[in-house]
Structures are given as structure tokens and as C-alpha cells.
Amino acid sequence: TGTATCVTDVRVVKVTRDAMESVMKKYPEDGFIIMRHLTGIIAQRLRNAYQAMSKEVDLMTAAHAPSYG
């Protein structure tokens, strides 16, 4: 799921889980390609989330570090 705000008119297509599963059963090779791409997108989003969280932790840690200067 996700939320987006568009600045121009757009056309949106919603694909149900049942429709996706049906296509994947009928065309398993294409289904594999779709799943591989989706897995890549999810992995990239997870990496981005970890990087953002890591930066926040670094900032919080730096703000509480003792100053010896």
C-alpha cells in the first residue's frame, strides 16, 4: 500500500491479488519476472529505510556525545 499526491491528472490501475495470482499461474515465467522485480523494489525500500534510520541514530548519538574541546 502507499499514498501519493499527483500534480497532474493521472490514470490509476488497481490489480487485485486474485488477478495477479491468476496471471502468475497461467504464465509462470512472467510471474517469476514480476516477483523478481517486486522483490527488488521491496529490498531497495528496506535498504533505504535502514539507511535513513542509521542516519537518525548517528545524529542522535552525535548530539549526546561528550565534547572534549
Coordinates of C-alpha atoms in Angstrom, one line a residue:
T1 CA 0.0 0.0 0.0
G2 CA 1.1 3.6 -0.4
T3 CA 0.0 7.1 -0.6
A4 CA 0.8 9.6 -3.4
T5 CA -0.3 13.1 -4.4
C6 CA -0.2 13.8 -8.1
V7 CA 0.3 17.3 -9.5
T8 CA -1.4 16.4 -12.8
D9 CA -4.3 14.2 -13.9
V10 CA -3.4 10.5 -13.9
R11 CA -5.0 7.2 -14.6
V12 CA -4.6 4.5 -11.9
V13 CA -5.0 0.8 -12.3
K14 CA -5.6 -1.4 -9.3
V15 CA -4.7 -5.1 -9.7
T16 CA -6.2 -7.4 -7.1
R17 CA -4.4 -10.2 -5.5
D18 CA -6.6 -12.8 -7.2
A19 CA -6.0 -11.3 -10.6
M20 CA -2.2 -11.3 -10.0
E21 CA -2.2 -14.9 -8.8
S22 CA -4.3 -15.9 -11.8
V23 CA -1.9 -14.4 -14.2
M24 CA 1.1 -15.9 -12.4
K25 CA -0.5 -19.4 -12.5
K26 CA -1.3 -19.0 -16.2
Y27 CA 2.1 -17.5 -17.2
P28 CA 4.6 -18.8 -14.6
E29 CA 7.7 -17.4 -16.4
D30 CA 6.2 -13.9 -16.5
G31 CA 5.0 -14.3 -12.9
F32 CA 8.6 -15.1 -11.9
I33 CA 9.9 -12.0 -13.6
I34 CA 7.2 -9.9 -11.9
M35 CA 8.0 -11.3 -8.5
R36 CA 11.7 -10.8 -9.0
H37 CA 11.1 -7.1 -9.8
L38 CA 8.8 -6.7 -6.9
T39 CA 11.4 -8.3 -4.6
G40 CA 14.0 -5.9 -5.9
I41 CA 11.7 -2.9 -5.2
I42 CA 11.0 -4.1 -1.6
A43 CA 14.6 -4.8 -1.0
Q44 CA 15.6 -1.3 -2.1
R45 CA 12.9 0.3 0.1
L46 CA 14.2 -1.7 3.0
R47 CA 17.8 -0.6 2.4
N48 CA 16.6 3.0 2.2
A49 CA 14.7 2.7 5.5
Y50 CA 17.7 1.2 7.2
Q51 CA 20.0 3.9 5.9
A52 CA 17.6 6.6 7.0
M53 CA 17.3 5.0 10.4
S54 CA 21.0 4.7 10.7
K55 CA 21.5 8.4 9.9
E56 CA 18.9 9.3 12.6
V57 CA 20.7 7.2 15.2
D58 CA 24.0 8.7 14.2
L59 CA 22.6 12.2 14.6
M60 CA 21.1 11.4 18.0
T61 CA 24.3 9.8 19.1
A62 CA 26.4 12.8 18.0
A63 CA 24.1 15.2 19.8
H64 CA 24.7 13.4 23.1
A65 CA 28.4 12.8 22.7
P66 CA 30.6 14.5 25.2
S67 CA 32.6 17.4 23.9
Y68 CA 36.3 17.5 24.9
G69 CA 37.2 20.7 23.1

